[in-house]
Coordinates of C-alpha atoms and ligand atoms in Angstrom, one line a residue:
M27 CA -33.2 65.0 9.4
T28 CA -33.5 64.8 5.5
N29 CA -36.1 66.4 3.3
E30 CA -38.6 64.0 3.6
A31 CA -40.5 62.8 1.5
P32 CA -44.9 63.1 1.8
E33 CA -47.3 60.0 1.8
D34 CA -48.5 61.5 -1.4
F35 CA -46.0 61.8 -3.1
R36 CA -48.2 62.1 -5.9
S37 CA -49.6 64.5 -5.6
V38 CA -47.9 66.9 -3.8
L39 CA -44.7 68.5 -4.2
Y40 CA -41.0 68.3 -1.7
S41 CA -40.3 72.4 -2.4
V42 CA -43.4 73.3 -0.7
D43 CA -45.3 72.9 2.3
R44 CA -48.7 71.5 3.8
K45 CA -49.4 75.4 4.0
G46 CA -48.3 76.3 0.5
H47 CA -44.4 77.4 2.1
R48 CA -41.6 76.9 0.4
R49 CA -39.4 74.0 1.8
W50 CA -35.6 74.7 1.5
L51 CA -33.5 71.9 -0.4
Y52 CA -30.7 70.6 1.8
V53 CA -29.4 69.1 -1.3
D54 CA -25.8 67.2 -0.5
I55 CA -23.2 66.2 -2.6
V56 CA -21.8 62.9 -3.5
K57 CA -18.9 61.3 -4.8
G58 CA -19.3 58.7 -7.6
A59 CA -18.6 56.8 -10.6
W60 CA -21.8 58.2 -12.9
R61 CA -20.8 62.3 -10.4
R62 CA -17.0 62.3 -12.0
R63 CA -18.5 61.3 -15.6
R64 CA -21.3 64.2 -15.9
Q65 CA -18.6 66.8 -14.5
V66 CA -16.0 65.3 -17.0
L67 CA -19.0 66.0 -20.0
A68 CA -20.4 69.2 -17.2
F69 CA -16.7 70.8 -18.1
F70 CA -16.6 70.4 -22.3
L71 CA -20.1 71.8 -22.2
I72 CA -19.5 75.0 -19.4
A73 CA -16.9 75.2 -22.1
F74 CA -18.6 75.2 -24.7
Y75 CA -21.5 77.7 -23.4
L76 CA -18.5 80.4 -22.9
A77 CA -16.1 79.9 -25.7
V78 CA -19.4 79.6 -28.5
P79 CA -20.6 83.3 -29.0
F80 CA -16.5 83.7 -29.1
L81 CA -16.2 81.2 -32.7
T82 CA -16.5 81.6 -36.0
I83 CA -17.6 80.0 -39.3
N84 CA -16.3 81.7 -42.6
G85 CA -16.6 85.1 -40.4
N86 CA -19.7 84.5 -39.6
P87 CA -20.8 83.9 -35.3
F88 CA -21.4 80.3 -34.9
I89 CA -24.2 81.0 -32.8
R90 CA -26.4 84.7 -33.6
I91 CA -29.3 85.8 -32.6
D92 CA -30.0 89.3 -34.8
I93 CA -33.5 90.4 -33.4
P94 CA -33.1 93.9 -34.6
S95 CA -32.4 92.8 -37.8
R96 CA -34.4 89.8 -37.9
T97 CA -32.2 86.9 -39.0
Y98 CA -30.1 83.7 -36.8
I99 CA -27.1 81.8 -37.7
L100 CA -26.6 78.9 -37.2
F101 CA -23.5 76.9 -38.1
G102 CA -22.5 80.1 -39.4
Q103 CA -25.0 80.5 -41.8
V104 CA -27.3 83.1 -42.3
F105 CA -30.8 82.8 -41.8
W106 CA -33.4 84.8 -42.7
P107 CA -37.2 85.6 -41.8
Q108 CA -38.1 84.4 -46.0
D109 CA -36.2 80.7 -44.9
F110 CA -39.1 80.0 -42.6
A111 CA -39.2 76.6 -43.2
Y112 CA -35.4 76.0 -42.1
A113 CA -36.8 76.6 -38.9
L114 CA -39.5 74.3 -38.4
L115 CA -37.3 72.2 -40.0
F116 CA -35.0 72.2 -37.2
V117 CA -37.4 72.5 -34.8
L118 CA -39.3 69.5 -36.4
L119 CA -35.3 67.7 -36.4
F120 CA -35.6 68.9 -32.6
L121 CA -38.9 66.9 -31.4
L122 CA -38.1 64.3 -32.9
G123 CA -34.4 64.1 -31.7
T124 CA -36.3 64.6 -28.5
L125 CA -38.4 61.6 -28.7
L126 CA -35.8 59.1 -30.6
M127 CA -33.4 59.7 -27.2
V128 CA -35.9 59.7 -24.5
S129 CA -37.9 56.1 -25.8
L130 CA -34.2 55.9 -25.1
L131 CA -32.7 56.6 -21.9
G132 CA -35.8 59.0 -20.7
R133 CA -34.4 62.8 -19.3
V134 CA -31.1 62.2 -19.9
F135 CA -31.2 65.5 -21.0
C136 CA -32.6 66.6 -18.1
G137 CA -29.9 65.3 -16.0
W138 CA -27.3 65.3 -17.7
F139 CA -27.1 68.3 -21.2
C140 CA -29.8 70.7 -19.9
P141 CA -27.8 74.5 -19.1
H142 CA -29.9 74.9 -15.7
N143 CA -29.0 70.9 -14.6
V144 CA -25.4 71.3 -14.9
F145 CA -24.4 75.1 -14.2
M146 CA -26.9 74.3 -10.7
E147 CA -25.4 71.0 -9.7
M148 CA -21.2 71.5 -10.8
V149 CA -20.6 75.2 -10.5
F150 CA -23.4 76.5 -8.0
R151 CA -24.4 73.9 -5.3
P152 CA -20.1 73.0 -5.2
I153 CA -19.6 76.5 -4.3
E154 CA -22.7 76.1 -2.6
R155 CA -20.8 73.4 0.1
F156 CA -17.4 75.0 -0.5
F157 CA -19.2 78.2 1.5
E158 CA -22.0 76.1 3.7
G159 CA -20.3 72.9 4.5
P160 CA -22.4 69.4 4.0
A161 CA -25.9 69.4 3.4
H162 CA -27.0 68.8 7.3
R163 CA -24.4 71.5 8.9
H164 CA -26.2 73.9 6.4
R165 CA -29.6 73.4 7.7
R166 CA -28.8 73.3 10.8
N167 CA -27.2 76.5 11.2
D168 CA -29.9 77.7 9.7
E169 CA -32.6 76.6 11.6
K170 CA -30.2 77.5 14.8
K171 CA -28.9 80.9 13.2
T172 CA -25.3 79.7 14.3
G173 CA -22.1 78.7 12.9
D174 CA -18.4 80.1 12.6
N175 CA -18.1 83.6 10.8
R176 CA -22.4 82.9 10.0
F177 CA -22.2 86.4 8.5
M178 CA -19.1 86.0 6.7
R179 CA -19.3 82.7 4.9
K180 CA -22.7 83.9 3.2
F181 CA -22.1 87.6 1.8
L182 CA -18.9 85.7 0.1
K183 CA -21.3 83.4 -1.3
N184 CA -23.4 84.8 -2.3
I185 CA -21.2 87.9 -3.8
T186 CA -19.5 84.1 -5.9
Y187 CA -23.5 83.5 -7.0
L188 CA -23.8 87.6 -8.6
I189 CA -19.6 87.1 -10.5
I190 CA -20.9 83.6 -12.2
A191 CA -24.1 84.6 -12.3
G192 CA -22.9 88.0 -14.4
A193 CA -20.8 85.4 -16.4
L194 CA -23.1 84.0 -17.3
A195 CA -25.2 86.4 -18.6
N196 CA -22.5 87.5 -20.0
A197 CA -22.5 84.9 -22.2
A198 CA -26.0 84.4 -23.6
T199 CA -25.9 88.3 -24.1
A200 CA -23.1 88.0 -26.8
L201 CA -24.9 85.3 -28.3
F202 CA -27.9 88.0 -29.1
V203 CA -25.5 91.7 -29.9
G204 CA -22.3 89.8 -30.5
T205 CA -18.8 89.4 -28.5
E206 CA -17.3 93.1 -29.8
S207 CA -20.5 95.5 -28.6
F208 CA -21.0 93.5 -25.4
I209 CA -17.6 93.2 -23.9
G210 CA -17.1 97.2 -25.7
G211 CA -20.5 98.4 -25.4
V212 CA -21.7 97.1 -21.8
I213 CA -18.8 97.7 -19.8
L214 CA -17.5 101.2 -21.1
D215 CA -20.7 102.7 -22.3
P216 CA -23.8 100.8 -21.6
F217 CA -25.9 104.1 -23.3
E218 CA -24.0 104.2 -26.8
H219 CA -25.1 100.0 -26.5
P220 CA -28.7 100.4 -25.2
Y221 CA -29.6 96.5 -26.6
A222 CA -26.4 94.9 -25.1
A223 CA -27.3 96.3 -22.1
I224 CA -30.9 95.7 -21.8
F225 CA -30.1 92.1 -23.6
F226 CA -27.2 91.5 -19.9
V227 CA -29.2 93.3 -17.5
V228 CA -32.2 90.6 -17.5
F229 CA -30.0 87.9 -18.1
Y230 CA -29.2 89.0 -15.7
F231 CA -31.6 88.5 -13.1
I232 CA -32.3 85.9 -15.0
N233 CA -29.7 83.9 -13.3
V234 CA -29.9 85.4 -10.1
F235 CA -33.1 84.6 -9.5
N236 CA -33.0 81.0 -10.7
F237 CA -30.0 79.5 -9.4
V238 CA -30.1 81.2 -6.1
W239 CA -34.0 81.7 -4.7
F240 CA -35.9 79.8 -7.8
R241 CA -33.3 76.6 -8.4
E242 CA -35.4 73.1 -8.8
Q243 CA -39.0 75.1 -9.1
T244 CA -38.3 75.5 -12.5
C245 CA -37.6 71.7 -13.3
T246 CA -40.6 71.2 -11.4
L247 CA -42.8 73.4 -11.6
V248 CA -42.0 75.9 -15.3
C249 CA -40.3 73.2 -17.6
P250 CA -42.6 72.4 -20.0
Y251 CA -40.1 70.4 -21.3
G252 CA -39.9 68.1 -18.3
R253 CA -43.6 66.9 -18.3
L254 CA -43.2 66.3 -22.7
Q255 CA -41.0 64.0 -22.2
T256 CA -41.8 62.5 -18.6
A257 CA -45.0 61.5 -20.6
M258 CA -43.0 59.3 -23.6
L259 CA -41.2 57.5 -21.1
D260 CA -42.0 53.3 -21.7
R261 CA -41.8 50.0 -20.4
D262 CA -38.2 50.0 -22.3
T263 CA -36.9 53.5 -21.1
L264 CA -34.1 53.0 -19.9
V265 CA -34.3 55.1 -16.1
V266 CA -32.7 55.9 -12.6
S267 CA -35.2 53.0 -11.0
Y268 CA -34.9 51.6 -7.3
N269 CA -35.0 48.0 -7.7
K270 CA -38.2 46.9 -5.2
E271 CA -37.5 42.8 -5.4
R272 CA -34.3 43.3 -4.1
G273 CA -34.3 46.4 -1.5
E274 CA -37.3 45.6 0.3
P275 CA -38.7 45.1 2.8
R276 CA -36.0 47.4 4.5
G277 CA -35.1 48.2 7.8
K278 CA -31.4 48.4 9.2
P279 CA -29.0 47.1 8.3
G280 CA -28.8 42.4 9.6
S281 CA -32.8 43.1 10.8
T282 CA -34.2 42.8 7.2
E283 CA -33.9 40.4 4.0
G284 CA -34.6 44.1 2.1
D285 CA -30.9 45.2 0.4
C286 CA -32.6 49.1 1.6
I287 CA -31.3 49.7 5.2
D288 CA -33.5 52.8 4.8
C289 CA -31.3 55.0 5.4
E290 CA -31.7 58.0 3.4
R291 CA -28.9 58.8 1.4
C292 CA -30.7 58.7 -1.6
I293 CA -33.2 61.4 -1.3
Q294 CA -30.0 64.1 0.8
V295 CA -28.8 64.0 -2.3
C296 CA -31.5 64.6 -4.9
P297 CA -32.3 67.8 -6.4
T298 CA -35.4 68.1 -6.5
G299 CA -36.1 66.6 -2.6
I300 CA -37.3 63.2 -4.3
D301 CA -38.0 59.3 -2.6
I302 CA -36.9 56.9 -5.6
R303 CA -37.5 54.3 -4.4
N304 CA -41.7 55.6 -4.2
G305 CA -40.8 55.2 -8.1
N306 CA -40.4 57.1 -11.4
Q307 CA -42.4 60.2 -10.6
L308 CA -42.6 63.7 -13.6
E309 CA -39.6 65.2 -10.6
C310 CA -36.8 62.7 -11.0
L311 CA -34.2 64.7 -13.6
H312 CA -32.0 61.2 -14.0
C313 CA -29.1 63.0 -12.5
A314 CA -28.2 59.9 -11.4
A315 CA -27.4 61.4 -8.0
C316 CA -29.0 58.5 -5.7
I317 CA -27.2 55.5 -7.7
D318 CA -24.1 57.0 -6.8
A319 CA -25.2 58.0 -3.3
C320 CA -27.1 54.2 -2.9
N321 CA -23.3 52.3 -4.3
D322 CA -21.6 54.1 -1.9
V323 CA -24.1 51.9 1.4
M324 CA -23.6 49.7 0.3
S325 CA -20.7 48.8 -0.8
R326 CA -20.3 50.9 3.0
I327 CA -22.5 47.5 4.1
E328 CA -21.7 45.3 1.1
R329 CA -23.5 44.0 -0.8
A330 CA -23.5 44.0 -4.7
P331 CA -24.2 47.2 -5.6
N332 CA -27.2 48.7 -7.7
L333 CA -29.6 48.8 -5.9
I334 CA -30.9 51.8 -7.9
A335 CA -29.3 51.6 -10.5
Y336 CA -30.1 52.8 -14.8
A337 CA -32.8 50.2 -16.0
S338 CA -36.5 49.3 -17.3
E339 CA -39.2 48.2 -16.3
A340 CA -38.7 45.5 -18.0
A341 CA -35.2 44.6 -17.1
L342 CA -36.6 45.0 -13.3
A343 CA -38.9 42.7 -14.5
G344 CA -36.7 40.8 -15.4
E345 CA -37.4 41.2 -19.1
K346 CA -34.5 41.6 -21.5
Q347 CA -33.6 45.3 -22.1
R348 CA -34.5 46.3 -25.6
F349 CA -33.1 48.8 -27.2
I350 CA -34.0 48.1 -31.0
R351 CA -38.0 47.7 -30.9
P352 CA -40.2 49.6 -33.9
R353 CA -41.2 52.9 -32.3
T354 CA -36.6 54.1 -31.7
I355 CA -35.9 51.5 -35.1
M356 CA -39.2 54.5 -36.6
Y357 CA -37.3 57.3 -34.5
S358 CA -34.6 57.2 -35.7
C359 CA -35.4 55.9 -39.7
L360 CA -36.9 59.8 -39.1
V361 CA -34.6 61.5 -37.5
S362 CA -31.7 59.9 -40.4
I363 CA -34.1 61.4 -42.8
L364 CA -34.9 64.6 -41.7
C365 CA -31.4 65.0 -40.9
V366 CA -30.9 64.2 -45.0
V367 CA -32.9 66.5 -46.1
T368 CA -32.4 69.6 -43.9
V369 CA -28.2 69.9 -44.9
A370 CA -29.5 68.8 -48.9
L371 CA -32.4 71.7 -48.4
V372 CA -29.1 74.2 -46.8
L373 CA -26.6 73.7 -48.9
Q374 CA -28.5 74.0 -52.0
R375 CA -31.1 77.1 -51.0
D376 CA -29.9 80.7 -52.9
L377 CA -27.6 82.3 -51.2
V378 CA -28.8 85.4 -53.1
Q379 CA -33.0 85.7 -52.4
I380 CA -33.9 86.9 -55.2
I381 CA -37.8 87.9 -55.8
K382 CA -40.7 90.2 -58.0
L383 CA -41.9 92.4 -56.8
R384 CA -45.8 93.5 -57.4
Q385 CA -45.6 95.6 -60.6
R386 CA -46.8 99.3 -59.3
A387 CA -46.5 101.4 -62.0
P388 CA -48.1 100.9 -65.5
S389 CA -46.0 100.5 -69.3
Q390 CA -44.9 103.1 -71.0
L391 CA -44.4 103.5 -74.3
V392 CA -41.7 105.6 -75.0
Q393 CA -40.3 106.3 -78.7
V394 CA -36.0 106.0 -78.9
D395 CA -34.1 106.6 -82.4
D396 CA -37.9 106.8 -84.6
V397 CA -38.3 103.3 -82.7
K398 CA -41.1 103.3 -80.1
W399 CA -40.5 101.2 -77.7
V400 CA -42.4 99.3 -74.0
Q401 CA -41.2 99.9 -71.1
S402 CA -41.7 98.2 -68.2
S403 CA -40.4 98.1 -64.5
V404 CA -39.6 95.2 -62.4
P405 CA -40.1 96.0 -58.5
L406 CA -37.5 93.2 -57.4
S407 CA -36.3 92.4 -53.1
M408 CA -32.6 90.8 -53.0
V409 CA -30.8 89.4 -49.9
N410 CA -27.3 88.6 -49.4
K411 CA -27.8 86.4 -47.4
S412 CA -24.3 84.4 -48.0
T413 CA -21.3 85.6 -46.2
E414 CA -19.6 87.7 -49.2
Q415 CA -19.9 90.4 -51.4
K416 CA -22.3 89.3 -54.3
S417 CA -22.2 90.8 -58.5
L418 CA -25.7 90.2 -60.4
R419 CA -25.4 90.9 -63.3
I420 CA -29.3 91.3 -64.9
T421 CA -30.2 90.5 -68.6
L422 CA -32.4 89.1 -70.7
P423 CA -32.2 85.8 -72.0
D424 CA -30.1 85.3 -75.7
G425 CA -31.8 86.6 -79.0
V426 CA -34.8 88.1 -76.6
S427 CA -34.3 91.8 -78.5
G428 CA -34.8 94.4 -75.9
E429 CA -32.6 96.3 -72.7
V430 CA -32.7 96.0 -69.6
I431 CA -32.0 99.6 -67.9
T432 CA -30.7 100.3 -64.6
Q433 CA -29.2 102.3 -62.1
Y434 CA -26.1 100.2 -61.2
N435 CA -26.1 96.8 -63.5
P436 CA -23.8 94.7 -62.3
L437 CA -24.9 95.3 -59.0
S438 CA -22.6 94.9 -55.4
I439 CA -25.0 92.7 -52.1
E440 CA -22.6 93.0 -49.4
P441 CA -23.0 90.1 -47.1
S442 CA -26.3 90.2 -45.0
Q443 CA -27.9 93.2 -46.9
R444 CA -30.9 93.4 -48.9
V445 CA -31.6 95.8 -51.5
E446 CA -34.9 96.4 -53.1
P447 CA -34.5 97.4 -57.0
I448 CA -36.9 98.7 -59.4
I449 CA -35.4 97.9 -63.3
Y450 CA -36.8 98.4 -66.2
V451 CA -37.4 96.5 -69.4
R452 CA -37.5 98.0 -72.3
L453 CA -38.1 95.8 -75.5
P454 CA -39.9 96.9 -79.3
L455 CA -43.5 97.2 -79.9
S456 CA -42.9 95.1 -82.7
S457 CA -42.5 92.7 -80.0
F458 CA -45.5 92.4 -79.8
S459 CA -48.1 91.0 -81.6
T460 CA -50.8 90.8 -78.8
F461 CA -51.2 92.7 -75.5
T462 CA -49.1 90.5 -73.2
L463 CA -45.5 89.0 -74.2
E464 CA -43.8 86.0 -72.0
T465 CA -40.4 86.5 -71.8
D466 CA -37.4 86.4 -69.3
L467 CA -35.0 88.1 -66.5
N468 CA -32.0 85.9 -66.1
I469 CA -29.5 87.1 -63.0
Y470 CA -26.1 85.8 -62.9
Y471 CA -23.6 85.6 -60.1
D472 CA -20.9 83.7 -58.8
D473 CA -19.5 83.5 -63.3
A474 CA -23.0 81.5 -64.1
L475 CA -27.3 81.7 -64.6
Q476 CA -28.4 82.1 -61.3
K477 CA -31.8 82.9 -60.6
T478 CA -34.9 83.4 -63.5
I479 CA -37.5 85.2 -64.1
P480 CA -40.5 84.8 -65.6
L481 CA -42.5 88.2 -66.9
R482 CA -45.3 88.7 -68.2
L483 CA -45.1 92.2 -69.8
R484 CA -48.3 94.5 -71.0
R485 CA -48.0 97.4 -74.1
P486 CA -50.2 100.0 -73.4
A487 CA -52.7 100.8 -75.7
V488 CA -52.0 102.0 -78.8
D489 CA -53.9 104.3 -81.7
G490 CA -55.0 101.4 -83.9
G491 CA -55.1 98.9 -81.4
Ligands
SF4_581 S1 -29.8 55.5 -0.2 FE1 -30.3 52.8 -0.9 S2 -30.5 52.0 1.6 FE2 -30.8 54.2 1.8 S3 -32.7 54.2 1.3 FE3 -31.5 54.6 -0.6 S4 -32.2 52.8 -1.8 FE4 -32.1 52.5 0.2
SF4_582 S1 -34.4 60.6 -8.2 FE1 -32.1 60.2 -8.0 S2 -31.9 60.5 -10.7 FE2 -33.8 61.6 -10.3 S3 -33.7 63.5 -9.5 FE3 -34.0 62.0 -7.8 S4 -31.3 62.1 -7.5 FE4 -31.9 62.5 -9.9

């Protein structure tokens, strides 16, 4: 018995039966050239996923999402809520990059890069096979509730699942709270690091739910990305396709003219349980498992490989496979331009963001040594987005008589620190020819003038005008 496909496959999910109950998929693992390539890629992706919380650039994490301080770090660069424009650029770049990737290679992300599929097919599925045996034996044992050491095998399998889910939750938690507080915190004293403990528990149960029970339904029922990608395919996109011309009519080996012998091996290895012979479908992840399965069958019956292969609809219709076309050229240009703009803007952004806030108190008239001065408060907001301490010196422009009064000048700001100092600018009353006077506030750090803030100061009314 296989994961047979229903007749009305376009409107019925393989993982749900006619009564709406879950149909458990028993998916076989097939060896082949495409699986080997996916294994190599998965090895590097998993190594990267586990190592990324420990990677640093200039002392900053490679990637970190710090919810309490409302900052995130990408490639060692700290981004604050004030950097919302950069977040928009990253999202735009991601969307355009997806459009380009999908128009060229279909749902290659789903089958090859998506963390859900990488861990499901390359970690959890092999563990299942190790403890339960091939899919047909696993199904038979489950249906008849038989099998050698059934209880012990299931117990050990689930214990292994739980340990791996813990390791994955560990890596995910570290992206939010850092490795220090995670390793030293949750394990030794969860009450000391409640955020880390909460993150870990949430990620842990999501992993267990997803990889142990929910499985392919994440792709077929939940993930909006898969739906979007499928809608972006065109007849030149490279997708996993069955060559109907060559395969039909199908039947036993030697009894028909078509190459498909209807062995259903391609269905048995499909992680979403679909029959690719019905054409391109929303559930197809483009993982290429069915290509390996069918190639294995073709080699056994001594027929040419690639009855199922990566091919576009146009190529299957006998036309030339076109990678370069107006759509891909346009996406490539937009992605390239946006990459350059994003990198340039990130490199040029102010490492210390300085904003003048609204003046809260009116200017005052003060007298020092028979000279009358107008003293105005200037509230500032300063955020050090760099990885090193910054020492800020605040002055008036050369030639302007007056002074800047502040508790500290230079003012030191630690990395990732935000301060809101109120400074005072004092100018002689005689320099006001009208009620207002315009000047600048110069801010120096790293031995250079970095920012000029325009000021419009207003003097209070004095006797006689
Ligand atoms: S594995 Fe190949 S031969 Fe077997 S059913 Fe699928 S397409 Fe036909
Ligand atoms: S039809 Fe083939 S490529 Fe698509 S999900 Fe199933 S096995 Fe993977």
